[in-house]
CSV table of C-alpha atoms and ligand atoms in Angstrom, one decimal:
chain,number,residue,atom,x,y,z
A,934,UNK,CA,-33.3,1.0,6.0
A,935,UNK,CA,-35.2,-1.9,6.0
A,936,UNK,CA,-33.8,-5.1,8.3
A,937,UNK,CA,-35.0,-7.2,5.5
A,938,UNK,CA,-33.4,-6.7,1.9
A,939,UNK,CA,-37.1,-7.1,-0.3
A,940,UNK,CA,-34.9,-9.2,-3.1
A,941,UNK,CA,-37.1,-12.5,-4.3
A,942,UNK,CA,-35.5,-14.6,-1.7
A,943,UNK,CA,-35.5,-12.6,1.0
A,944,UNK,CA,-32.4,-11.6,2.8
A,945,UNK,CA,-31.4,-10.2,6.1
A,946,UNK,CA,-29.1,-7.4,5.7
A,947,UNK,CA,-27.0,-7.6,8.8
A,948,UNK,CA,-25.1,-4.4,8.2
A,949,UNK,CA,-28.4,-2.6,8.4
A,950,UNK,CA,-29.4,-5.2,12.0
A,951,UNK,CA,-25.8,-4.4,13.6
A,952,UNK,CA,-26.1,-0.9,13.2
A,953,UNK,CA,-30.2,-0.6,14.8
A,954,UNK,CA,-28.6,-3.1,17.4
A,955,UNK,CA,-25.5,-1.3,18.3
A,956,UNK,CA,-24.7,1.8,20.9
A,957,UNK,CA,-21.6,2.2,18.9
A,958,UNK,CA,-20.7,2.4,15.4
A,959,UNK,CA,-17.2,3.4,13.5
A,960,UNK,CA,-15.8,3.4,10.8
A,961,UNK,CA,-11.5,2.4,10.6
A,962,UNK,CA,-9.8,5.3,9.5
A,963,UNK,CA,-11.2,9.3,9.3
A,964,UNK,CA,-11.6,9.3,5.7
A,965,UNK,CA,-13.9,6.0,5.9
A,966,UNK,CA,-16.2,6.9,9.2
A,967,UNK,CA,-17.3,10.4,7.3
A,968,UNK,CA,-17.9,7.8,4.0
A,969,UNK,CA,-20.4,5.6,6.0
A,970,UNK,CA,-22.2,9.2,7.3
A,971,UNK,CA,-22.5,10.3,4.3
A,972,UNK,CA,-23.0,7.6,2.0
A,973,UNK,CA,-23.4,4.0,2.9
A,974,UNK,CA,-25.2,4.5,5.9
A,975,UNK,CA,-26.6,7.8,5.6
A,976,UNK,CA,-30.0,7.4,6.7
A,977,UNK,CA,-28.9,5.9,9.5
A,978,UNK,CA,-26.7,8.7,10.4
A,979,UNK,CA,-29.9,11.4,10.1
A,980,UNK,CA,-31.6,8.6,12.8
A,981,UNK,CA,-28.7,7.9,15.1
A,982,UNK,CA,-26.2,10.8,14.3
A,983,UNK,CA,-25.1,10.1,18.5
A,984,UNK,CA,-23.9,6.6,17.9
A,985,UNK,CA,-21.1,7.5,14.9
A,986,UNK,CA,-17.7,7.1,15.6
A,987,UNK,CA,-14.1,7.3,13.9
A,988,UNK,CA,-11.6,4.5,15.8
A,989,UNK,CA,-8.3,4.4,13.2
A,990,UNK,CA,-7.1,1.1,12.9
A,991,UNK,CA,-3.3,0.3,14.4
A,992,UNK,CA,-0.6,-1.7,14.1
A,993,UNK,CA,1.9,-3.3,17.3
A,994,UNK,CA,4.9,-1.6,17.6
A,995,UNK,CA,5.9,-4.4,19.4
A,996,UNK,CA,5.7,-7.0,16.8
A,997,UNK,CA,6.0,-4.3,13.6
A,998,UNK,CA,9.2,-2.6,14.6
A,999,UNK,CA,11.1,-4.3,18.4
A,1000,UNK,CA,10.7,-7.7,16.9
A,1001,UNK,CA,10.9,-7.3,13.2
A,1002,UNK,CA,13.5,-4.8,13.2
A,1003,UNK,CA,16.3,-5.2,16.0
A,1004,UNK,CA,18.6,-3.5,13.7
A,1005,UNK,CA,15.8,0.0,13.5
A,1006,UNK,CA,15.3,-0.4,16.9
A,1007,UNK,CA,18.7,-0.4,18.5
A,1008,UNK,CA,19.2,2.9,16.3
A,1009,UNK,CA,15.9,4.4,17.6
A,1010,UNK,CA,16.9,2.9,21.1
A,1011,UNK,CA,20.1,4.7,20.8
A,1012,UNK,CA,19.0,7.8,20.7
A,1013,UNK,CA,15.4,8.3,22.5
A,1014,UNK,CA,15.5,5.7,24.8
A,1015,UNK,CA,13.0,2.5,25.0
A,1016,UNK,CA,9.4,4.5,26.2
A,1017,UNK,CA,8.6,4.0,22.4
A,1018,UNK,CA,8.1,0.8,22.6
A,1019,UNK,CA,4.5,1.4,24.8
A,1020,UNK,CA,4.3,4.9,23.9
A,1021,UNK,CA,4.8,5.4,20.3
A,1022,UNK,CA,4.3,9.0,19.9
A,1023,UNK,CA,7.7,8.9,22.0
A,1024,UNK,CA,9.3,8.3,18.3
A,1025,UNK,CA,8.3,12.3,17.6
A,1026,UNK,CA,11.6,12.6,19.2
A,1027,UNK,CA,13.3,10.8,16.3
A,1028,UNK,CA,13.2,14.4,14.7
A,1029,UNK,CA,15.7,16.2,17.0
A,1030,UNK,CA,18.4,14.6,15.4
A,1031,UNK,CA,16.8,14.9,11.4
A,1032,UNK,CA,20.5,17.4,10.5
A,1033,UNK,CA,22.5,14.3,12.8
A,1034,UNK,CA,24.3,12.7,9.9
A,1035,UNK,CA,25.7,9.7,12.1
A,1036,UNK,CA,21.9,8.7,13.1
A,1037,UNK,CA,20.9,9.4,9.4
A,1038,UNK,CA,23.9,7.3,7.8
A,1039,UNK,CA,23.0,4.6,10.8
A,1040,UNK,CA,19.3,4.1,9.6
A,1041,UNK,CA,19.9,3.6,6.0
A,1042,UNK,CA,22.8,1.6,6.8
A,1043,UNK,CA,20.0,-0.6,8.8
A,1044,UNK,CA,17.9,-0.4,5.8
A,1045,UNK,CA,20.6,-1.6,3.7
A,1046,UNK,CA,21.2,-4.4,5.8
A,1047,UNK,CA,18.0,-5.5,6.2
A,1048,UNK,CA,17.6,-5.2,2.2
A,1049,UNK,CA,20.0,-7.9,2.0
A,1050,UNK,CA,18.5,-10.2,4.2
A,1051,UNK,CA,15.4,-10.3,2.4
A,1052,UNK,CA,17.2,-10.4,-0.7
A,1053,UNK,CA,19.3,-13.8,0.4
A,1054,UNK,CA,15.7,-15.1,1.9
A,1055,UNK,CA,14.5,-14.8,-1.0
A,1056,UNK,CA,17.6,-16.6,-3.2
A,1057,UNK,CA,17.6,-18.9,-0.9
A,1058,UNK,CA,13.5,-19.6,-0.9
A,1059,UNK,CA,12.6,-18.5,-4.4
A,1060,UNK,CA,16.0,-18.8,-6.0
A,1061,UNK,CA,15.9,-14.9,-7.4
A,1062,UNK,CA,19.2,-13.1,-7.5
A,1063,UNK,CA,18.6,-9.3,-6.4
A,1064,UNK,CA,20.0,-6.0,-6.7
A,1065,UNK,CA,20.4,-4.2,-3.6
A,1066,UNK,CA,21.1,-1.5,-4.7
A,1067,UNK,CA,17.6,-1.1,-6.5
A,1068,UNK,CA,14.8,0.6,-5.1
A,1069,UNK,CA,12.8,-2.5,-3.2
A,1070,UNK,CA,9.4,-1.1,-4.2
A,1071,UNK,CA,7.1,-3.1,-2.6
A,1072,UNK,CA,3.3,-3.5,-2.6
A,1073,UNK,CA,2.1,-6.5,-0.7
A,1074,UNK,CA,-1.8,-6.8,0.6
A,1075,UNK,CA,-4.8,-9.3,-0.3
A,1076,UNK,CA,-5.0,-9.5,-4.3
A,1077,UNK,CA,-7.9,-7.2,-5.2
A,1078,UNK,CA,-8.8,-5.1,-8.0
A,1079,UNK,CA,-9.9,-1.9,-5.7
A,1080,UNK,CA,-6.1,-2.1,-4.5
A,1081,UNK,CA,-5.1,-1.7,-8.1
A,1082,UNK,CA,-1.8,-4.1,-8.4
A,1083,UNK,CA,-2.8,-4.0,-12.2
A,1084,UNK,CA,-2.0,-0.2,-11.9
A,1085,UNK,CA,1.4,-1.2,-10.1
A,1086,UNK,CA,1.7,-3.6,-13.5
A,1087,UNK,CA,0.9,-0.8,-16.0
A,1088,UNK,CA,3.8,0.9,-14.7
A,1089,UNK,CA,6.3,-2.1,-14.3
A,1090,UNK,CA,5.2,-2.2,-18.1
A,1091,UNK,CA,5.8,1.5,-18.8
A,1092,UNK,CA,9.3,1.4,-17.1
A,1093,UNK,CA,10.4,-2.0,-19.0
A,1094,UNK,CA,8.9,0.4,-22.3
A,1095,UNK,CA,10.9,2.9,-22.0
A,1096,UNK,CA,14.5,1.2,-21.2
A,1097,UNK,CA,13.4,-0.7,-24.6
A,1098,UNK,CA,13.3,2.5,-26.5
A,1099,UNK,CA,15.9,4.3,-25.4
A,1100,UNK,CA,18.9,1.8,-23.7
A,1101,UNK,CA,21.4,4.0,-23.0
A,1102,UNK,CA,19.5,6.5,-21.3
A,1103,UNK,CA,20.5,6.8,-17.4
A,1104,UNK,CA,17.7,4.7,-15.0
A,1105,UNK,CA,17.2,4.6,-11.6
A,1106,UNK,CA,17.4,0.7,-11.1
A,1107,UNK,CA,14.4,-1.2,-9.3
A,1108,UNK,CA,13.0,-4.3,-8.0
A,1109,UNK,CA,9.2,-4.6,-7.9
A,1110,UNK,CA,7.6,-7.1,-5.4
A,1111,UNK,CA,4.1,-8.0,-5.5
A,1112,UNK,CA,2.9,-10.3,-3.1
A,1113,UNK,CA,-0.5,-11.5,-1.7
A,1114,UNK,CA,-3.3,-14.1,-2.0
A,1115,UNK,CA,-6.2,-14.6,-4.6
A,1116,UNK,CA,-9.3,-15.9,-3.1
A,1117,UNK,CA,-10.1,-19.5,-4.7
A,1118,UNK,CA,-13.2,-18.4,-6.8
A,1119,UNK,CA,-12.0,-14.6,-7.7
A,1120,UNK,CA,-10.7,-15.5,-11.5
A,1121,UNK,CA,-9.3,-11.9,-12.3
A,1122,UNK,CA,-7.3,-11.9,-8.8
A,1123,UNK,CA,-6.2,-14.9,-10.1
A,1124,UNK,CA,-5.4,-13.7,-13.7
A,1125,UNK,CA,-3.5,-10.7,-11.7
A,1126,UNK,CA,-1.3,-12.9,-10.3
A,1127,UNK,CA,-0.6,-14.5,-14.0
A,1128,UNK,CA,-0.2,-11.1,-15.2
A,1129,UNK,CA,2.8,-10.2,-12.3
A,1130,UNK,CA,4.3,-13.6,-13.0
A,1131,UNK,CA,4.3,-13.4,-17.2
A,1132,UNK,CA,5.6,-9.8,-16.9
A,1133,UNK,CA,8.2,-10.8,-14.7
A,1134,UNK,CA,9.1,-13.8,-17.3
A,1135,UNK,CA,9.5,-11.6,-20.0
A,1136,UNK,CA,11.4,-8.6,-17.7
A,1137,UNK,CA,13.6,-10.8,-15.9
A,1138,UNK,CA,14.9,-12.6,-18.9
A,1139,UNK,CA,15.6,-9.7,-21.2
A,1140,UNK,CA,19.1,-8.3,-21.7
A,1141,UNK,CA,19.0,-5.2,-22.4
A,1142,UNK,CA,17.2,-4.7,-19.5
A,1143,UNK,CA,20.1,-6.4,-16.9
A,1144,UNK,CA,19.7,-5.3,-13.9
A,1145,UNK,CA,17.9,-2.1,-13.9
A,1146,UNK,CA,14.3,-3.8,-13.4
A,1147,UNK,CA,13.4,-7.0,-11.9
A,1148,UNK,CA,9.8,-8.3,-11.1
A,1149,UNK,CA,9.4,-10.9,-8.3
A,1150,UNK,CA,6.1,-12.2,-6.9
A,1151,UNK,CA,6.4,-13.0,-3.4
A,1152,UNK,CA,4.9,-16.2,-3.0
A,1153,UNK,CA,2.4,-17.2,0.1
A,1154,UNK,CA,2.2,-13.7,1.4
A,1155,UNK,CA,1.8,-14.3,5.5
A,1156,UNK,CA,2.5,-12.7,8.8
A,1157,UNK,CA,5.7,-14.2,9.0
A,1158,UNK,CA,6.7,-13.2,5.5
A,1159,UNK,CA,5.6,-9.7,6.1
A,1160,UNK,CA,7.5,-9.6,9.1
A,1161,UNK,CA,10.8,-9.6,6.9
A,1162,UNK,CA,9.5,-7.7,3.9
A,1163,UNK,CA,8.9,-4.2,6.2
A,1164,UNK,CA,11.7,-4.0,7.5
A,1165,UNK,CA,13.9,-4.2,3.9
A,1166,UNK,CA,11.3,-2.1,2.2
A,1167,UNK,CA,12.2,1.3,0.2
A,1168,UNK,CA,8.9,2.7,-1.2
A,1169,UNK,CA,5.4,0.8,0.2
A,1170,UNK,CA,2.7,0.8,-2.5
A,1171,UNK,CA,-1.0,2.3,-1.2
A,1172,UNK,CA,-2.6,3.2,-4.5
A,1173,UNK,CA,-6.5,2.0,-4.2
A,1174,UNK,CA,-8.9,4.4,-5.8
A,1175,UNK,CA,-10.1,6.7,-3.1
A,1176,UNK,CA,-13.1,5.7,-1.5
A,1177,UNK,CA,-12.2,2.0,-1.6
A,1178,UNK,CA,-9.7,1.4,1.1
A,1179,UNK,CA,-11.2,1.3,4.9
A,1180,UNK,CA,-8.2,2.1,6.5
A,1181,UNK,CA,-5.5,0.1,5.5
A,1182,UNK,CA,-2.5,-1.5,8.1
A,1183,UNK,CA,0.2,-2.9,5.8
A,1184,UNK,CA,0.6,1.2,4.8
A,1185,UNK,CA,1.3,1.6,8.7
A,1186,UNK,CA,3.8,-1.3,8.9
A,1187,UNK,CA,6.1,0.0,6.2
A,1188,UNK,CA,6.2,3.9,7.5
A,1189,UNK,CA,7.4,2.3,11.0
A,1190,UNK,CA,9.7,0.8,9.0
A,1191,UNK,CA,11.4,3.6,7.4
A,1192,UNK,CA,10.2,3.0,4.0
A,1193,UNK,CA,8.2,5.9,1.8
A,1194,UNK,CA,4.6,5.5,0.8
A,1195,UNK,CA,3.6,6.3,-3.0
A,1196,UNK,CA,-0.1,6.2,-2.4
A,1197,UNK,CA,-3.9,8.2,-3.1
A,1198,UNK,CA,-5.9,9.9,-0.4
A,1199,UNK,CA,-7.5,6.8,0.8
A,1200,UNK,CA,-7.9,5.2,4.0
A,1201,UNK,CA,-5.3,6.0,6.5
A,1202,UNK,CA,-2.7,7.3,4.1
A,1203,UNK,CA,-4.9,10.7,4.5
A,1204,UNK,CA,-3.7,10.7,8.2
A,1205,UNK,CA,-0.6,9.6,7.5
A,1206,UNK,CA,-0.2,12.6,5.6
A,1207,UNK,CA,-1.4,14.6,7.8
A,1208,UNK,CA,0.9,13.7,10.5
A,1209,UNK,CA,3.9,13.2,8.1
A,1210,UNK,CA,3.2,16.2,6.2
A,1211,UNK,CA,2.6,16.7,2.6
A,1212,UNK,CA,6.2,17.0,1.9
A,1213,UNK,CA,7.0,13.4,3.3
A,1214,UNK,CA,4.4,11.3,1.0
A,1215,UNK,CA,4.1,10.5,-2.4
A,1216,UNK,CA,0.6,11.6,-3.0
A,1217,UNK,CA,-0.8,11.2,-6.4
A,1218,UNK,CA,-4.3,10.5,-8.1
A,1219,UNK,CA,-7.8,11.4,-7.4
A,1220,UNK,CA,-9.6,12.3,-4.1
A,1221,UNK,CA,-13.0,10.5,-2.9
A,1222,UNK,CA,-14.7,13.7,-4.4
A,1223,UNK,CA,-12.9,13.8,-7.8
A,1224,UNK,CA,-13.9,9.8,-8.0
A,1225,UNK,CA,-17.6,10.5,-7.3
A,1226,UNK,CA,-17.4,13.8,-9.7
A,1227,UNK,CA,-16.1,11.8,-12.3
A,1228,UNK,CA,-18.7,9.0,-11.9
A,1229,UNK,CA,-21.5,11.6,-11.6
A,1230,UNK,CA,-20.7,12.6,-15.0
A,1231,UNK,CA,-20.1,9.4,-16.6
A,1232,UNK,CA,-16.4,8.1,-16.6
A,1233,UNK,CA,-15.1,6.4,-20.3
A,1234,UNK,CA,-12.0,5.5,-19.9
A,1235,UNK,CA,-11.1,5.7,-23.6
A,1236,UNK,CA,-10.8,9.4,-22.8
A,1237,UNK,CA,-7.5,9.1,-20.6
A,1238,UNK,CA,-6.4,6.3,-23.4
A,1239,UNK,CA,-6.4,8.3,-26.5
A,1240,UNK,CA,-4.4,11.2,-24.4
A,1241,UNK,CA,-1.4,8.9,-23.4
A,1242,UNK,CA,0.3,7.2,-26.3
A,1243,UNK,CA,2.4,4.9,-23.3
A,1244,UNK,CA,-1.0,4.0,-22.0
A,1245,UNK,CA,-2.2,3.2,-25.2
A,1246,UNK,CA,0.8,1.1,-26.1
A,1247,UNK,CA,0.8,-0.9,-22.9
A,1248,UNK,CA,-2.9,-1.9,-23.5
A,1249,UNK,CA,-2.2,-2.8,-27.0
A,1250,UNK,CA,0.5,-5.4,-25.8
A,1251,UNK,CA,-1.9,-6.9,-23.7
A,1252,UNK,CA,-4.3,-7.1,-26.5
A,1253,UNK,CA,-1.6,-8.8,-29.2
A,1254,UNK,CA,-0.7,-11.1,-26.3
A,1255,UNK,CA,2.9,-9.7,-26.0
A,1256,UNK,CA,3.5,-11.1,-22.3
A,1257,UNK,CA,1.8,-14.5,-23.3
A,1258,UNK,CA,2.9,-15.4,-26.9
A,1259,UNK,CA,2.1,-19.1,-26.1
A,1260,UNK,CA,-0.8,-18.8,-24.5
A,1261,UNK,CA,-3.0,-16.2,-27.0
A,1262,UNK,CA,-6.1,-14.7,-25.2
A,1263,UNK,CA,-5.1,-15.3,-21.7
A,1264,UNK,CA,-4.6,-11.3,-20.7
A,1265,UNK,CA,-8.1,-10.8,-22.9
A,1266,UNK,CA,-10.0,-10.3,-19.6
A,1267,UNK,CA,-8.0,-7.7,-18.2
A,1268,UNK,CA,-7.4,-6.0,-21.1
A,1269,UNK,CA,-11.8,-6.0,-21.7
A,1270,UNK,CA,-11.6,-4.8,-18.0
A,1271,UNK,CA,-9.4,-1.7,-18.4
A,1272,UNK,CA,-10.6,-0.4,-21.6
A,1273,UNK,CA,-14.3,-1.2,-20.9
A,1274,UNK,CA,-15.1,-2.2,-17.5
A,1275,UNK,CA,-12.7,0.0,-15.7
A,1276,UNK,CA,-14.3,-0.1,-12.4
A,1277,UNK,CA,-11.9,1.2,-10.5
A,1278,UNK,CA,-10.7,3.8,-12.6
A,1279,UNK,CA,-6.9,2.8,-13.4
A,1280,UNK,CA,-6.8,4.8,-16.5
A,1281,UNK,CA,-8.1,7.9,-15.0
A,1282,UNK,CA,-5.5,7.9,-12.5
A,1283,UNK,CA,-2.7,6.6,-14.5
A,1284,UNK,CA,-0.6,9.6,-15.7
A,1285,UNK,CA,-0.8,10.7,-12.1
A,1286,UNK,CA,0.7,8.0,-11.3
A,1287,UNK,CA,3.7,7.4,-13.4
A,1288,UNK,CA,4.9,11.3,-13.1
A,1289,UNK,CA,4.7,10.2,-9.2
A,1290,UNK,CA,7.0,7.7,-9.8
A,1291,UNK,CA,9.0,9.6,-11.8
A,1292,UNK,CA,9.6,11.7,-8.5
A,1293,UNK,CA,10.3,8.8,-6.5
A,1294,UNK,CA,13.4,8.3,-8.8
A,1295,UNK,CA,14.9,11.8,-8.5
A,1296,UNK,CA,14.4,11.2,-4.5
A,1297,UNK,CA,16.4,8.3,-4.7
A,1298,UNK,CA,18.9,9.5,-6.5
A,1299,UNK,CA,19.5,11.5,-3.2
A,1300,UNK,CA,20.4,9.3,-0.6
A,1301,UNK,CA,20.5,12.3,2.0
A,1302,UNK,CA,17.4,13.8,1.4
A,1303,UNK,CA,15.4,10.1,1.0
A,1304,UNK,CA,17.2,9.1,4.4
A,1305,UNK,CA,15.3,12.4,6.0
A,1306,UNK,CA,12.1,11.6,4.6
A,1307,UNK,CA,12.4,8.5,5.9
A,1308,UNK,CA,13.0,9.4,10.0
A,1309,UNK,CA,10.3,12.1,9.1
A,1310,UNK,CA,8.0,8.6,8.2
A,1311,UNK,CA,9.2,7.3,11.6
A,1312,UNK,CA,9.0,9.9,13.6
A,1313,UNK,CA,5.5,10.3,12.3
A,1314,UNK,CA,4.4,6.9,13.2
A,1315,UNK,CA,3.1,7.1,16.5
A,1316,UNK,CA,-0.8,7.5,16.2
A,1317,UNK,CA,-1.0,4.3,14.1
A,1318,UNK,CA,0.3,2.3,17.7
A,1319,UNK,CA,-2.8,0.1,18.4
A,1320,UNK,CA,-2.6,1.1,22.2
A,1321,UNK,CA,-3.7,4.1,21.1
A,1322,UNK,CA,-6.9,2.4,19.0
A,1323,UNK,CA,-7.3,-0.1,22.0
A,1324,UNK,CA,-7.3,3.0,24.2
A,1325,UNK,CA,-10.3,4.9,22.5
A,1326,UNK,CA,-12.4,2.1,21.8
A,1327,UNK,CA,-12.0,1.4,25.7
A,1328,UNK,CA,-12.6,4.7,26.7
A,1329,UNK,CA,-14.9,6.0,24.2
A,1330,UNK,CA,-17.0,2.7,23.3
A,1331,UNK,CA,-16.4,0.4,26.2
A,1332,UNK,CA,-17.0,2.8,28.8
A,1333,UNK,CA,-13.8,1.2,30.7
A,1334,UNK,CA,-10.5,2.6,31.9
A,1335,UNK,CA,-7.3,1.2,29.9
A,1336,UNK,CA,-5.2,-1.7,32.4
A,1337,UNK,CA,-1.6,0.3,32.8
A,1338,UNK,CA,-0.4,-3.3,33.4
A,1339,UNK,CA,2.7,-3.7,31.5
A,1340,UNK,CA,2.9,-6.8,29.0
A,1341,UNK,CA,5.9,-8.4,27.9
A,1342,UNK,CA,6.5,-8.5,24.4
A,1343,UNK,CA,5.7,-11.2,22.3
A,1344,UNK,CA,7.5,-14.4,23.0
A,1345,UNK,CA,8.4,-15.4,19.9
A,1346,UNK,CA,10.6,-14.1,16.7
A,1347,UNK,CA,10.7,-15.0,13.5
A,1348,UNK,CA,12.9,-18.2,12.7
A,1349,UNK,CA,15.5,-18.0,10.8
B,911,PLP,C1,-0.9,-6.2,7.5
B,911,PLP,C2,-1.3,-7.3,6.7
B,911,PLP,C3,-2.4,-7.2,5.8
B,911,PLP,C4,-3.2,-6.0,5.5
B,911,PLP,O1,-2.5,-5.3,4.5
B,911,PLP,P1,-3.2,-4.0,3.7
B,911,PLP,O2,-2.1,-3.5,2.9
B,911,PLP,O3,-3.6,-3.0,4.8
B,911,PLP,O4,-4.3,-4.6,3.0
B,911,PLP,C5,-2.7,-8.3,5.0
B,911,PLP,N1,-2.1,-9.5,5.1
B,911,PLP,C6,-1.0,-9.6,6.0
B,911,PLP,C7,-0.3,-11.0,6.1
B,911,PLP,C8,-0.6,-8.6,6.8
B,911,PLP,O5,0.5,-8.7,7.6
């Protein structure tokens, strides 16, 4: 508890000097205040146990769905009226008219429209043709190993696998996108991104594989970019290994959105779920207290590899330099990571994962039942408004009364 971490050169921790100087404390999401009681700052929490808070992060409905979105908004508009836009929980409403096939063929005819204006953004800034009929699975965040876009990669590899092996077999056709930024000096972020961008090369290119799978990176992953990505997104990608994620707001853009969530119990997918229901949510992988089970009594990862022959094969072609076969070695890292080092326990949560995905295809095969799932996302949306976050921390940290002044929206869209 110490102010002053006792390493040779001494240190201040300032964690530890924020929390003895603070009133308030919180963590961003349910799942991560009850992590800093229990664990990271657990001593403190037998000292102070008054000053611990939960405040769940939010998003703006203003610029995440009104501005983003006309299309989903008009729809929504349509039918409940405009009080969503300051009071999101308004968009509860959205489920009265779930069996109202008009407002259910209208929302995915917005989706569909908005798919292909990403799609021609994207010929016309990255010159990449798109099927738009594919499922735009999308997973676009800060590269970082705890968010696991190596995971996203294994299966990308496993789905490319299989069409190999069996061709004629009947596929449900998707385009992965992986998007965000490496910091300068993190070299496997950076070998992440070479990964997604040497899969795609081989992918893309191969015939047999048409267009049933494509792989894009989505280069300089930015507000702006983001702002077109929700609204033309089918299933959002939130698959961190419990524990790891605070809270998480790009999982809070895409369910305003319409699009589905494949993701663990971590951060504020776990209240997302809750408010969705179980039923709504593609929840797959282990919980906080399988992870810390797991670690407790000693996690190899060759255990999950020698059970799964298409985990086992994928590995192997990172090893014999299958997606770089003129640049031998460069994959070595990651493959020394995941069979190794596997910090973040990919493997363990791997077959999870791809039977998740597998369910994700029979939904979509369904265009009825995915478009229901979808308003259920919506209509679940409204705690993740950040008036409602602004509100608590101003009521229950602040010690002030929220200002019912009305603000206009932001001012400005995003160019064309
Ligand atoms: C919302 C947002 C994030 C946060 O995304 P997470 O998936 O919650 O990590 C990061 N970058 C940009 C540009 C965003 O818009």
């Amino acid at each position: 508890m110490s102010l002053v971490e006792e390493t040779d050169e001494k240190k201040i921790n300032m964690a530890h000097l924020s929390i003895v100087g603070s009133h308030a404390i919180n963590g961003v999401a349910a799942i991560h205040s009850e992590i800093i009681k229990n664990t990271t700052f657990r001593d403190f929490f037998e000292m102070y146990s008054d000053r611990f808070q939960n405040k769940t992060n939010g998003i703006t409905p203003r610029r995440w769905l009104l501005l983003c979105n006309p299309g989903l908004s008009d729809v929504i508009t349509d039918k409940i009226g405009e009080d969503w836009v300051t009071d999101l929980y308004k968009l509860k409403e959205l489920k009265n008219f779930i069996t109202d096939e008009n407002f259910l063929r209208d929302v995915m005819k917005v989706k569909h429209e908005n798919k292909m204006k990403l799609a021609a953004y994207l010929q016309k800034t990255q010159n990449i043709k798109i099927n738009c009929s594919s499922i735009f699975d999308i997973q676009v965040k800060r590269i970082h190993e705890y968010k696991r876009q190596l995971l996203n990669i294994l299966h990308i590899i496993y789905m490319y696998n299989k069409i190999k092996k069996n061709p004629n077999a009947p596929c449900v056709a998707r385009t992965v996108m992986i998007g965000g930024k490496a910091a300068p000096g993190y070299h496997m972020a950076k070998l992440i991104i070479k990964l997604i961008t040497a899969v795609g090369n081989i992918v893309n290119n191969d015939p047999i594989i048409g267009d049933r799978l494509k792989v894009v990176f989505l280069e300089n992953y930015r507000v702006s970019l983001a702002e077109r990505i929700m609204p033309g997104a089918d299933l959002s990608e939130q698959i961190s290994t419990a524990g790891t994620e605070a809270s998480g707001t790009g999982n809070m853009k895409f369910q305003l959105n319409g699009a589905l969530t494949i993701g663990t119990l971590d951060g504020a997918n776990v209240e997302m779920c809750e408010e969705m229901g179980p039923e709504n949510i593609f929840i797959f992988g282990m919980t906080v207290e399988e992870v810390e089970e797991l670690k407790k009594k000693g996690y190899n990862p060759h255990t999950y590899i020698e059970k799964c022959p298409d985990l086992k094969q994928i590995l192997e072609q990172l090893r014999n330099n299958y997606f770089c076969p003129h640049e031998p070695g460069l994959f070595n890292d990651i493959y020394n990571t995941l069979t190794h080092h596997d910090t973040y326990m990919l493997c363990a949560d791997f077959d999870s994962y791809i039977k998740c995905q597998a369910k994700v295809d029979e939904l979509f095969k369904n265009p009825a039942e995915w478009a229901k799932k979808a308003v259920y996302n919506i209509a679940a949306s409204g705690k993740f408004s950040s008036d409602r976050t602004i509100a608590q921390y101003a009521r229950e940290i602040w010690g002030v009364e929220p200002s019912d002044l009305k603000l206009p929206p932001p001012a400005e869209a995003p160019s064309e």
